[in-house]
Every structure is written in C-alpha cells, then in structure tokens.
Amino acid sequence: MKRLFIPIFSIVMLVSCGTAKTPADAATDQSSNVKGDKAFLTAYKEIKADDLKKNLYVIASDEMGGRDTGSPGQKKAGEYMVNYYKSLGISYPKALGSYYQKVPADYMKQRGGSNLPDSENILAFIEGSEKPEEIIVISGHYDHVGTQKGVVYNGADDDGSGTVAVMEIAKAFQSAKKAGKGPKRSILFLHVTGEEHGLFGSEYYTDNPVFPLANTVADLNIDMIGRDDPQNRGKQYVYVIGSEMLSSQLKVINEAANKKTNNLELNYSYDDPNDPQRLYYRSDHYNFAKNNVPVAFFFDGIHEDYHKPTDDVEKIDYKLLEKRTQLVFATAWELANMPTRIVVDKK
C-alpha cells in the first residue's frame, strides 16, 4: 500500500428516507443466495490456504528482489503470474492482445515517478456468458519497495497477499466456467504496477482502459489481507473501505455475501472521510472511484512490519487470508450474476 497521502475530493453522503423500496433493498432482492448455490459453493471451495501459501512463497521470495516497479524481480514475478493464468486456461483481454499493458516510464515520471523504468500491468480475463460488456474488476498491486541497502523487502502482505488472492479468485471463477456455470458478467483480474510510488499502474489503466469505464460495474481492490493489526489482534476481521461511497448497493451485497460465508467482522473504521490515515485515497481503487466506479477496498490494517524487511511469508495467517479471499470472491460472484448491475447513486 502506498505510504504517502494523496489529495482528496469532497464526498457528499446521500441518505434515503421514506417507505419506498431503496436501491439497497433491490440489491438484497436480487441476491443469488450464495449459501444454497451449488455452483458457487463448488467454486468457493477451490480457494485454499495451501494454494495461497504456495503462490505467495514464490511471489514474495528473495528471488523477486522486493518487486520494485520495473525491476527484473518484478518482471520475474509477473512471468510467474502469467504462466499461472496460462496453466488455468485463463486468457487476456482480446483488445489488449497479451497479458501485459505497458506503463511507460515517461507517464510515471510526469507524475513524480522519476528514474522508474517502463513497467507493466498484468491483465487476465474471463468473459461473461450473458452480459460480457459489463466488467467486474478485481485488483491488487504486485509491486513492492524493492531492495534497500542490500536488504530485500519481500512485501509478503503488501501486497503479495492481495496478488495471490486475485490469482486464487481467478481460479475459482475458471473452475465454475469449466463446469458450465461461468459468471454472467465479465471479470477482469487486474494486477497493477507502480502503486508504491504513486498509484501509477491503476491510474494508467483508468486513463487508458481496455474496457470502457462506463461499462465497469465495480472494482474490488485487495491490498494487504494476510495479517492483523494491533487493534484487532487475533480477530477474524477485515477492514472494508469505500463500499458505500458511490453506491447504496455495494455495501449491502458485500455484507450479505459475508453473512452467508465466513461471517468475518467487517470493520468500517477507515470509512470516515475525516480519518487521519485517509486510506480511501491510498490504494488503487481510488483511481476507479474518482472515475465514478463503485469500489470496495479490503485491508488488514497497519501492522508492525508494514514497509519493513520483516514483512515475510512466515508471518502470514493463511487461514485468515483464505477467508478474506473467499469473501471477495463471494462478493464478486454476486456482482457478476445479479440480474441488473449495481447503481451509482452517490457522489
């Protein structure tokens, strides 16, 4: 997750009143009731702690050199991810022509990323069966802060955990597709670069979207979900940030999916626009939100190893990582299979 704060825009919270059915009620009515959906449950069970661990031990290994933006280690991690998607039979967006979206050095330099080389976002894609033009984005950044003074900063939680979660969610959706129960809307698995230096990869994508942002239903962003913070030590929880900023339905859908699955404690402490940490503005979902795309940011908090060389794979709580990944999958499943896309009714 990006260390520095970025400027905020004003947010006006709209409150509904009266007895008429609200968009949130409509979201509840349209729920596919994942608890009793056999196709969902079969795919959901594909998300396993052991598989998350296996991939994270590669992505956050010393061999990747801390995955700094455009570095050889980051590119090596990217190659591993691309080969993973190929092994599952998950392709890339046809309009892109490959798994890679180049993020030029000049683009990042203009935004304060001086001396960074060219880098790449990595995109994998599953086309929807009924509404392929409508896109659900599941995002996470795969860069970290590299090697400093000869010490590798592996970034196992930041954001190795989010990276492997996106990969595992892709596997679950692909298993459903192979069983003839693929998502009705398309799913874009977006691994962005340059987050630590300034959210560059996600900004480049939203400036140069492969799919129109007007057709992008929501972004579920995963940045650090493998640990706990001092305030929640030992709890089964996850912070959810921004889920009601733009849509009255997204938070309702996420909460319903949570209750029907692992029933984690959903912590909304950082949803306050006046929170001094300003976390709503510090990860890649922000670039979608500022383009009026509803977002939900899943996060475990600021722990003692944040941006330190001690953020290693041995400290990840893999069962909790599994549960949080399953929650994002359950939410994406609902968004992808609802009869109508969620509304954007807040600014």
mmCIF file of C-alpha atoms in Angstrom:
data_model
loop_
_atom_site.group_PDB
_atom_site.id
_atom_site.type_symbol
_atom_site.label_atom_id
_atom_site.label_comp_id
_atom_site.label_asym_id
_atom_site.label_seq_id
_atom_site.Cartn_x
_atom_site.Cartn_y
_atom_site.Cartn_z
ATOM 1 C CA MET A 1 0.000 0.000 0.000
ATOM 2 C CA LYS A 2 1.191 3.497 -0.850
ATOM 3 C CA ARG A 3 2.809 5.251 2.108
ATOM 4 C CA LEU A 4 2.121 8.862 1.205
ATOM 5 C CA PHE A 5 -1.234 10.586 1.253
ATOM 6 C CA ILE A 6 -2.748 11.891 -1.972
ATOM 7 C CA PRO A 7 -5.234 14.762 -2.387
ATOM 8 C CA ILE A 8 -8.850 14.012 -1.653
ATOM 9 C CA PHE A 9 -12.020 15.082 -3.325
ATOM 10 C CA SER A 10 -15.181 16.060 -1.491
ATOM 11 C CA ILE A 11 -17.727 13.378 -0.775
ATOM 12 C CA VAL A 12 -21.417 14.018 -0.254
ATOM 13 C CA MET A 13 -23.219 11.219 1.521
ATOM 14 C CA LEU A 14 -26.834 10.810 0.413
ATOM 15 C CA VAL A 15 -29.387 9.485 2.838
ATOM 16 C CA SER A 16 -32.608 7.829 1.699
ATOM 17 C CA CYS A 17 -35.835 8.241 3.598
ATOM 18 C CA GLY A 18 -39.451 7.192 3.322
ATOM 19 C CA THR A 19 -41.044 3.837 2.796
ATOM 20 C CA ALA A 20 -40.325 3.291 -0.900
ATOM 21 C CA LYS A 21 -38.039 0.434 -1.850
ATOM 22 C CA THR A 22 -34.455 1.649 -1.986
ATOM 23 C CA PRO A 23 -31.652 0.521 -4.334
ATOM 24 C CA ALA A 24 -30.171 -1.304 -1.347
ATOM 25 C CA ASP A 25 -33.416 -3.252 -0.941
ATOM 26 C CA ALA A 26 -33.262 -4.093 -4.628
ATOM 27 C CA ALA A 27 -29.738 -5.414 -4.184
ATOM 28 C CA THR A 28 -30.932 -7.715 -1.419
ATOM 29 C CA ASP A 29 -33.883 -8.863 -3.530
ATOM 30 C CA GLN A 30 -31.595 -9.722 -6.438
ATOM 31 C CA SER A 31 -29.170 -11.757 -4.345
ATOM 32 C CA SER A 32 -28.461 -15.187 -5.794
ATOM 33 C CA ASN A 33 -28.432 -16.580 -2.247
ATOM 34 C CA VAL A 34 -24.895 -17.912 -2.487
ATOM 35 C CA LYS A 35 -25.339 -20.107 0.572
ATOM 36 C CA GLY A 36 -27.534 -22.521 -1.369
ATOM 37 C CA ASP A 37 -25.936 -22.139 -4.783
ATOM 38 C CA LYS A 38 -24.127 -25.388 -5.576
ATOM 39 C CA ALA A 39 -22.107 -23.856 -8.412
ATOM 40 C CA PHE A 40 -20.944 -21.093 -6.108
ATOM 41 C CA LEU A 41 -20.065 -23.456 -3.270
ATOM 42 C CA THR A 42 -18.037 -25.722 -5.535
ATOM 43 C CA ALA A 43 -16.022 -22.782 -6.874
ATOM 44 C CA TYR A 44 -15.726 -21.202 -3.413
ATOM 45 C CA LYS A 45 -14.073 -24.342 -2.085
ATOM 46 C CA GLU A 46 -11.366 -24.015 -4.744
ATOM 47 C CA ILE A 47 -9.911 -21.149 -2.684
ATOM 48 C CA LYS A 48 -7.489 -22.874 -0.319
ATOM 49 C CA ALA A 49 -4.937 -21.684 2.195
ATOM 50 C CA ASP A 50 -2.335 -24.149 0.917
ATOM 51 C CA ASP A 51 -2.597 -22.828 -2.647
ATOM 52 C CA LEU A 52 -2.391 -19.224 -1.497
ATOM 53 C CA LYS A 53 0.700 -20.141 0.502
ATOM 54 C CA LYS A 54 2.322 -21.970 -2.409
ATOM 55 C CA ASN A 55 1.991 -18.948 -4.703
ATOM 56 C CA LEU A 56 2.994 -16.430 -2.041
ATOM 57 C CA TYR A 57 6.200 -18.321 -1.275
ATOM 58 C CA VAL A 58 7.156 -17.638 -4.891
ATOM 59 C CA ILE A 59 5.807 -14.089 -5.329
ATOM 60 C CA ALA A 60 7.358 -12.838 -2.067
ATOM 61 C CA SER A 61 10.616 -14.812 -2.240
ATOM 62 C CA ASP A 62 14.075 -13.240 -2.126
ATOM 63 C CA GLU A 63 14.423 -14.254 -5.784
ATOM 64 C CA MET A 64 11.978 -11.469 -6.704
ATOM 65 C CA GLY A 65 14.165 -8.842 -5.048
ATOM 66 C CA GLY A 66 11.284 -6.952 -3.443
ATOM 67 C CA ARG A 67 9.427 -6.418 -6.776
ATOM 68 C CA ASP A 68 10.241 -2.740 -7.197
ATOM 69 C CA THR A 69 8.473 -1.110 -10.146
ATOM 70 C CA GLY A 70 10.050 -2.200 -13.425
ATOM 71 C CA SER A 71 12.801 -4.206 -11.748
ATOM 72 C CA PRO A 72 13.962 -7.619 -13.008
ATOM 73 C CA GLY A 73 12.466 -9.213 -9.895
ATOM 74 C CA GLN A 74 9.075 -7.668 -10.513
ATOM 75 C CA LYS A 75 9.162 -8.846 -14.117
ATOM 76 C CA LYS A 76 10.053 -12.345 -12.920
ATOM 77 C CA ALA A 77 7.074 -12.290 -10.550
ATOM 78 C CA GLY A 78 4.914 -11.139 -13.451
ATOM 79 C CA GLU A 79 6.100 -14.036 -15.611
ATOM 80 C CA TYR A 80 5.156 -16.455 -12.850
ATOM 81 C CA MET A 81 1.662 -14.940 -12.699
ATOM 82 C CA VAL A 82 1.184 -15.057 -16.467
ATOM 83 C CA ASN A 83 2.265 -18.722 -16.571
ATOM 84 C CA TYR A 84 -0.195 -19.421 -13.760
ATOM 85 C CA TYR A 85 -3.057 -17.962 -15.770
ATOM 86 C CA LYS A 86 -1.973 -19.886 -18.862
ATOM 87 C CA SER A 87 -1.958 -23.123 -16.853
ATOM 88 C CA LEU A 88 -5.574 -22.476 -15.828
ATOM 89 C CA GLY A 89 -6.662 -21.688 -19.378
ATOM 90 C CA ILE A 90 -7.446 -18.068 -18.476
ATOM 91 C CA SER A 91 -6.576 -15.711 -21.299
ATOM 92 C CA TYR A 92 -6.133 -11.945 -21.600
ATOM 93 C CA PRO A 93 -8.492 -9.285 -22.962
ATOM 94 C CA LYS A 94 -8.648 -9.686 -26.745
ATOM 95 C CA ALA A 95 -8.439 -5.919 -27.255
ATOM 96 C CA LEU A 96 -5.128 -5.836 -25.367
ATOM 97 C CA GLY A 97 -3.516 -8.659 -27.350
ATOM 98 C CA SER A 98 -1.482 -10.033 -24.423
ATOM 99 C CA TYR A 99 -1.451 -10.227 -20.638
ATOM 100 C CA TYR A 100 0.695 -7.079 -20.453
ATOM 101 C CA GLN A 101 -0.336 -3.434 -20.512
ATOM 102 C CA LYS A 102 2.817 -1.341 -20.728
ATOM 103 C CA VAL A 103 3.057 1.556 -18.259
ATOM 104 C CA PRO A 104 5.704 3.869 -19.788
ATOM 105 C CA ALA A 105 8.464 5.446 -17.738
ATOM 106 C CA ASP A 106 7.535 8.867 -19.144
ATOM 107 C CA TYR A 107 3.985 8.508 -17.847
ATOM 108 C CA MET A 108 5.225 7.766 -14.326
ATOM 109 C CA LYS A 109 7.895 10.484 -14.477
ATOM 110 C CA GLN A 110 5.263 13.107 -15.262
ATOM 111 C CA ARG A 111 3.518 12.093 -12.015
ATOM 112 C CA GLY A 112 6.572 12.172 -9.777
ATOM 113 C CA GLY A 113 7.995 8.733 -10.513
ATOM 114 C CA SER A 114 11.400 9.903 -11.629
ATOM 115 C CA ASN A 115 14.019 7.308 -12.590
ATOM 116 C CA LEU A 116 11.488 4.487 -12.839
ATOM 117 C CA PRO A 117 11.837 2.226 -15.906
ATOM 118 C CA ASP A 118 8.980 1.046 -18.090
ATOM 119 C CA SER A 119 6.746 -1.408 -16.269
ATOM 120 C CA GLU A 120 3.605 -3.421 -16.907
ATOM 121 C CA ASN A 121 0.158 -4.043 -15.552
ATOM 122 C CA ILE A 122 -0.881 -7.684 -15.910
ATOM 123 C CA LEU A 123 -4.437 -8.435 -17.014
ATOM 124 C CA ALA A 124 -6.261 -11.767 -17.129
ATOM 125 C CA PHE A 125 -9.855 -12.023 -18.258
ATOM 126 C CA ILE A 126 -12.896 -14.301 -18.113
ATOM 127 C CA GLU A 127 -15.678 -13.261 -20.466
ATOM 128 C CA GLY A 128 -19.209 -13.209 -19.137
ATOM 129 C CA SER A 129 -21.800 -15.584 -20.544
ATOM 130 C CA GLU A 130 -24.761 -13.181 -20.695
ATOM 131 C CA LYS A 131 -23.521 -9.613 -20.157
ATOM 132 C CA PRO A 132 -19.932 -9.735 -21.445
ATOM 133 C CA GLU A 133 -19.748 -5.992 -21.989
ATOM 134 C CA GLU A 134 -20.230 -5.338 -18.244
ATOM 135 C CA ILE A 135 -16.979 -5.718 -16.301
ATOM 136 C CA ILE A 136 -16.186 -6.538 -12.674
ATOM 137 C CA VAL A 137 -12.586 -5.609 -11.831
ATOM 138 C CA ILE A 138 -10.696 -7.473 -9.106
ATOM 139 C CA SER A 139 -7.446 -5.623 -8.494
ATOM 140 C CA GLY A 140 -4.266 -5.721 -6.445
ATOM 141 C CA HIS A 141 -0.790 -4.300 -6.921
ATOM 142 C CA TYR A 142 2.113 -6.679 -7.401
ATOM 143 C CA ASP A 143 4.967 -4.211 -6.879
ATOM 144 C CA HIS A 144 6.660 -3.505 -3.568
ATOM 145 C CA VAL A 145 9.595 -1.322 -2.477
ATOM 146 C CA GLY A 146 12.487 -3.468 -3.730
ATOM 147 C CA THR A 147 15.904 -3.960 -2.141
ATOM 148 C CA GLN A 148 17.369 -1.266 0.065
ATOM 149 C CA LYS A 149 20.999 -1.236 1.246
ATOM 150 C CA GLY A 150 21.286 -4.879 0.236
ATOM 151 C CA VAL A 151 18.213 -5.946 2.221
ATOM 152 C CA VAL A 152 15.229 -7.414 0.351
ATOM 153 C CA TYR A 153 11.814 -6.046 1.299
ATOM 154 C CA ASN A 154 9.680 -9.023 0.289
ATOM 155 C CA GLY A 155 6.256 -7.451 0.815
ATOM 156 C CA ALA A 156 4.540 -10.724 1.655
ATOM 157 C CA ASP A 157 1.490 -8.895 2.962
ATOM 158 C CA ASP A 158 1.976 -5.678 0.958
ATOM 159 C CA ASP A 159 0.800 -6.726 -1.493
ATOM 160 C CA GLY A 160 1.856 -10.308 -2.035
ATOM 161 C CA SER A 161 -1.282 -11.333 -0.152
ATOM 162 C CA GLY A 162 -3.534 -9.365 -2.490
ATOM 163 C CA THR A 163 -1.676 -10.631 -5.544
ATOM 164 C CA VAL A 164 -2.165 -14.301 -4.705
ATOM 165 C CA ALA A 165 -5.765 -13.629 -3.635
ATOM 166 C CA VAL A 166 -6.582 -12.238 -7.088
ATOM 167 C CA MET A 167 -4.937 -15.305 -8.647
ATOM 168 C CA GLU A 168 -6.920 -17.676 -6.435
ATOM 169 C CA ILE A 169 -10.214 -15.890 -7.151
ATOM 170 C CA ALA A 170 -9.482 -16.256 -10.860
ATOM 171 C CA LYS A 171 -9.000 -19.991 -10.368
ATOM 172 C CA ALA A 172 -12.364 -20.239 -8.594
ATOM 173 C CA PHE A 173 -14.222 -18.413 -11.376
ATOM 174 C CA GLN A 174 -12.478 -20.501 -14.025
ATOM 175 C CA SER A 175 -13.491 -23.718 -12.284
ATOM 176 C CA ALA A 176 -17.101 -22.539 -12.364
ATOM 177 C CA LYS A 177 -16.794 -21.692 -16.057
ATOM 178 C CA LYS A 178 -15.404 -25.144 -16.853
ATOM 179 C CA ALA A 179 -18.401 -26.635 -15.043
ATOM 180 C CA GLY A 180 -20.737 -24.605 -17.262
ATOM 181 C CA LYS A 181 -21.517 -22.045 -14.549
ATOM 182 C CA GLY A 182 -19.264 -19.164 -15.513
ATOM 183 C CA PRO A 183 -20.037 -15.576 -14.491
ATOM 184 C CA LYS A 184 -22.771 -13.742 -16.394
ATOM 185 C CA ARG A 185 -20.691 -10.550 -16.393
ATOM 186 C CA SER A 186 -17.043 -10.471 -17.393
ATOM 187 C CA ILE A 187 -14.286 -10.500 -14.766
ATOM 188 C CA LEU A 188 -11.031 -8.596 -15.214
ATOM 189 C CA PHE A 189 -8.188 -9.708 -12.937
ATOM 190 C CA LEU A 190 -6.008 -6.603 -12.788
ATOM 191 C CA HIS A 191 -2.514 -6.725 -11.273
ATOM 192 C CA VAL A 192 -1.188 -3.183 -11.274
ATOM 193 C CA THR A 193 2.336 -1.843 -11.025
ATOM 194 C CA GLY A 194 3.747 1.331 -9.518
ATOM 195 C CA GLU A 195 1.362 1.511 -6.571
ATOM 196 C CA GLU A 196 4.064 2.154 -4.011
ATOM 197 C CA HIS A 197 5.431 5.094 -5.987
ATOM 198 C CA GLY A 198 2.083 6.797 -6.590
ATOM 199 C CA LEU A 199 -0.746 4.510 -7.765
ATOM 200 C CA PHE A 200 0.724 4.776 -11.268
ATOM 201 C CA GLY A 201 -0.416 1.456 -12.721
ATOM 202 C CA SER A 202 -4.063 1.857 -11.771
ATOM 203 C CA GLU A 203 -4.045 5.476 -12.910
ATOM 204 C CA TYR A 204 -2.605 4.406 -16.240
ATOM 205 C CA TYR A 205 -5.302 1.757 -16.604
ATOM 206 C CA THR A 206 -8.134 4.201 -15.843
ATOM 207 C CA ASP A 207 -6.573 6.750 -18.229
ATOM 208 C CA ASN A 208 -6.222 4.018 -20.870
ATOM 209 C CA PRO A 209 -8.939 1.484 -20.025
ATOM 210 C CA VAL A 210 -9.081 -1.724 -22.002
ATOM 211 C CA PHE A 211 -12.827 -1.732 -21.330
ATOM 212 C CA PRO A 212 -14.876 1.482 -21.068
ATOM 213 C CA LEU A 213 -15.133 2.743 -17.521
ATOM 214 C CA ALA A 214 -18.824 3.389 -18.191
ATOM 215 C CA ASN A 215 -19.194 -0.399 -18.522
ATOM 216 C CA THR A 216 -17.153 -1.123 -15.389
ATOM 217 C CA VAL A 217 -19.603 -2.188 -12.686
ATOM 218 C CA ALA A 218 -17.258 -2.143 -9.686
ATOM 219 C CA ASP A 219 -13.666 -2.541 -8.549
ATOM 220 C CA LEU A 220 -12.912 -4.859 -5.638
ATOM 221 C CA ASN A 221 -9.389 -3.944 -4.591
ATOM 222 C CA ILE A 222 -7.250 -6.174 -2.378
ATOM 223 C CA ASP A 223 -4.234 -4.586 -0.691
ATOM 224 C CA MET A 224 -2.857 -6.358 2.402
ATOM 225 C CA ILE A 225 -5.182 -9.115 3.693
ATOM 226 C CA GLY A 226 -2.745 -11.614 5.227
ATOM 227 C CA ARG A 227 -2.059 -10.203 8.702
ATOM 228 C CA ASP A 228 -3.746 -8.462 11.628
ATOM 229 C CA ASP A 229 -3.070 -5.092 13.188
ATOM 230 C CA PRO A 230 -2.567 -4.342 16.899
ATOM 231 C CA GLN A 231 -6.153 -3.112 17.294
ATOM 232 C CA ASN A 232 -7.584 -6.415 16.049
ATOM 233 C CA ARG A 233 -5.010 -8.951 17.145
ATOM 234 C CA GLY A 234 -6.392 -12.456 16.911
ATOM 235 C CA LYS A 235 -9.764 -11.414 15.487
ATOM 236 C CA GLN A 236 -11.469 -12.816 12.394
ATOM 237 C CA TYR A 237 -11.983 -9.482 10.672
ATOM 238 C CA VAL A 238 -11.237 -7.365 7.629
ATOM 239 C CA TYR A 239 -11.416 -3.638 7.020
ATOM 240 C CA VAL A 240 -13.760 -2.717 4.188
ATOM 241 C CA ILE A 241 -13.243 0.786 2.867
ATOM 242 C CA GLY A 242 -15.313 2.809 0.410
ATOM 243 C CA SER A 243 -18.098 0.315 -0.220
ATOM 244 C CA GLU A 244 -20.880 2.876 0.248
ATOM 245 C CA MET A 245 -19.142 5.963 -1.099
ATOM 246 C CA LEU A 246 -20.648 5.746 -4.605
ATOM 247 C CA SER A 247 -23.334 3.053 -4.493
ATOM 248 C CA SER A 248 -26.007 2.295 -1.932
ATOM 249 C CA GLN A 249 -25.937 -1.352 -3.045
ATOM 250 C CA LEU A 250 -22.304 -2.467 -2.894
ATOM 251 C CA LYS A 251 -22.001 -2.476 0.900
ATOM 252 C CA VAL A 252 -25.305 -4.358 1.192
ATOM 253 C CA ILE A 253 -24.124 -7.008 -1.269
ATOM 254 C CA ASN A 254 -20.760 -7.407 0.465
ATOM 255 C CA GLU A 255 -22.373 -7.742 3.897
ATOM 256 C CA ALA A 256 -24.875 -10.321 2.622
ATOM 257 C CA ALA A 257 -22.104 -12.341 0.997
ATOM 258 C CA ASN A 258 -20.132 -12.201 4.238
ATOM 259 C CA LYS A 259 -23.025 -13.422 6.382
ATOM 260 C CA LYS A 260 -23.625 -16.366 4.052
ATOM 261 C CA THR A 261 -19.981 -17.447 4.115
ATOM 262 C CA ASN A 262 -17.314 -16.938 6.808
ATOM 263 C CA ASN A 263 -19.115 -14.125 8.638
ATOM 264 C CA LEU A 264 -15.982 -12.105 9.338
ATOM 265 C CA GLU A 265 -16.132 -8.966 11.430
ATOM 266 C CA LEU A 266 -16.345 -6.153 8.868
ATOM 267 C CA ASN A 267 -14.571 -3.096 10.253
ATOM 268 C CA TYR A 268 -15.545 0.283 8.793
ATOM 269 C CA SER A 269 -13.253 2.452 10.923
ATOM 270 C CA TYR A 270 -11.445 3.890 7.907
ATOM 271 C CA ASP A 271 -14.639 4.723 6.003
ATOM 272 C CA ASP A 272 -14.824 8.089 7.774
ATOM 273 C CA PRO A 273 -13.761 10.767 5.261
ATOM 274 C CA ASN A 274 -12.151 12.638 8.161
ATOM 275 C CA ASP A 275 -9.991 9.708 9.266
ATOM 276 C CA PRO A 276 -6.400 10.972 9.533
ATOM 277 C CA GLN A 277 -4.997 7.918 7.716
ATOM 278 C CA ARG A 278 -7.037 8.772 4.570
ATOM 279 C CA LEU A 279 -6.816 5.131 3.485
ATOM 280 C CA TYR A 280 -9.639 5.522 0.983
ATOM 281 C CA TYR A 281 -7.231 7.568 -1.120
ATOM 282 C CA ARG A 282 -4.112 5.444 -0.739
ATOM 283 C CA SER A 283 -4.613 2.340 -2.838
ATOM 284 C CA ASP A 284 -5.555 1.505 -6.391
ATOM 285 C CA HIS A 285 -9.330 1.520 -6.008
ATOM 286 C CA TYR A 286 -9.108 5.316 -5.711
ATOM 287 C CA ASN A 287 -8.392 5.715 -9.417
ATOM 288 C CA PHE A 288 -11.617 3.859 -10.205
ATOM 289 C CA ALA A 289 -13.600 5.779 -7.590
ATOM 290 C CA LYS A 290 -12.530 9.153 -8.955
ATOM 291 C CA ASN A 291 -13.940 7.952 -12.290
ATOM 292 C CA ASN A 292 -17.293 7.193 -10.658
ATOM 293 C CA VAL A 293 -16.836 3.415 -10.487
ATOM 294 C CA PRO A 294 -18.086 1.910 -7.173
ATOM 295 C CA VAL A 295 -15.275 0.354 -5.146
ATOM 296 C CA ALA A 296 -14.604 -1.743 -2.071
ATOM 297 C CA PHE A 297 -11.096 -1.903 -0.626
ATOM 298 C CA PHE A 298 -10.232 -4.956 1.516
ATOM 299 C CA PHE A 299 -7.415 -4.368 4.011
ATOM 300 C CA ASP A 300 -5.975 -5.800 7.222
ATOM 301 C CA GLY A 301 -4.581 -2.610 8.804
ATOM 302 C CA ILE A 302 -1.184 -1.066 9.503
ATOM 303 C CA HIS A 303 0.864 -3.679 11.348
ATOM 304 C CA GLU A 304 4.370 -3.571 12.771
ATOM 305 C CA ASP A 305 6.031 -4.972 9.625
ATOM 306 C CA TYR A 306 4.442 -2.524 7.182
ATOM 307 C CA HIS A 307 7.120 -1.347 4.698
ATOM 308 C CA LYS A 308 9.832 -3.149 6.631
ATOM 309 C CA PRO A 309 12.093 -6.029 5.536
ATOM 310 C CA THR A 310 10.322 -8.197 8.103
ATOM 311 C CA ASP A 311 7.103 -8.401 6.039
ATOM 312 C CA ASP A 312 7.788 -12.052 5.238
ATOM 313 C CA VAL A 313 5.795 -15.112 4.222
ATOM 314 C CA GLU A 314 6.273 -16.852 7.569
ATOM 315 C CA LYS A 315 4.143 -14.189 9.291
ATOM 316 C CA ILE A 316 1.062 -14.580 7.117
ATOM 317 C CA ASP A 317 -2.086 -16.053 8.681
ATOM 318 C CA TYR A 318 -3.007 -18.308 5.776
ATOM 319 C CA LYS A 319 -6.378 -19.443 7.101
ATOM 320 C CA LEU A 320 -7.448 -15.839 7.598
ATOM 321 C CA LEU A 321 -6.075 -14.999 4.146
ATOM 322 C CA GLU A 322 -8.233 -17.822 2.781
ATOM 323 C CA LYS A 323 -11.375 -16.492 4.477
ATOM 324 C CA ARG A 324 -10.828 -12.933 3.284
ATOM 325 C CA THR A 325 -10.151 -14.131 -0.248
ATOM 326 C CA GLN A 326 -13.345 -16.169 -0.155
ATOM 327 C CA LEU A 327 -15.269 -13.063 0.915
ATOM 328 C CA VAL A 328 -14.016 -11.070 -2.069
ATOM 329 C CA PHE A 329 -14.901 -13.980 -4.345
ATOM 330 C CA ALA A 330 -18.405 -14.244 -2.857
ATOM 331 C CA THR A 331 -18.961 -10.516 -3.368
ATOM 332 C CA ALA A 332 -17.674 -10.677 -6.944
ATOM 333 C CA TRP A 333 -19.912 -13.690 -7.629
ATOM 334 C CA GLU A 334 -22.968 -11.698 -6.565
ATOM 335 C CA LEU A 335 -21.960 -8.645 -8.611
ATOM 336 C CA ALA A 336 -21.289 -10.809 -11.665
ATOM 337 C CA ASN A 337 -24.560 -12.740 -11.530
ATOM 338 C CA MET A 338 -27.191 -10.213 -10.389
ATOM 339 C CA PRO A 339 -29.970 -9.569 -12.929
ATOM 340 C CA THR A 340 -29.060 -5.862 -13.131
ATOM 341 C CA ARG A 341 -25.801 -4.062 -12.390
ATOM 342 C CA ILE A 342 -25.495 -2.079 -9.183
ATOM 343 C CA VAL A 343 -26.495 1.555 -9.230
ATOM 344 C CA VAL A 344 -24.215 4.564 -8.893
ATOM 345 C CA ASP A 345 -26.387 6.852 -6.808
ATOM 346 C CA LYS A 346 -23.900 8.753 -4.673
ATOM 347 C CA LYS A 347 -21.244 11.347 -5.449
#
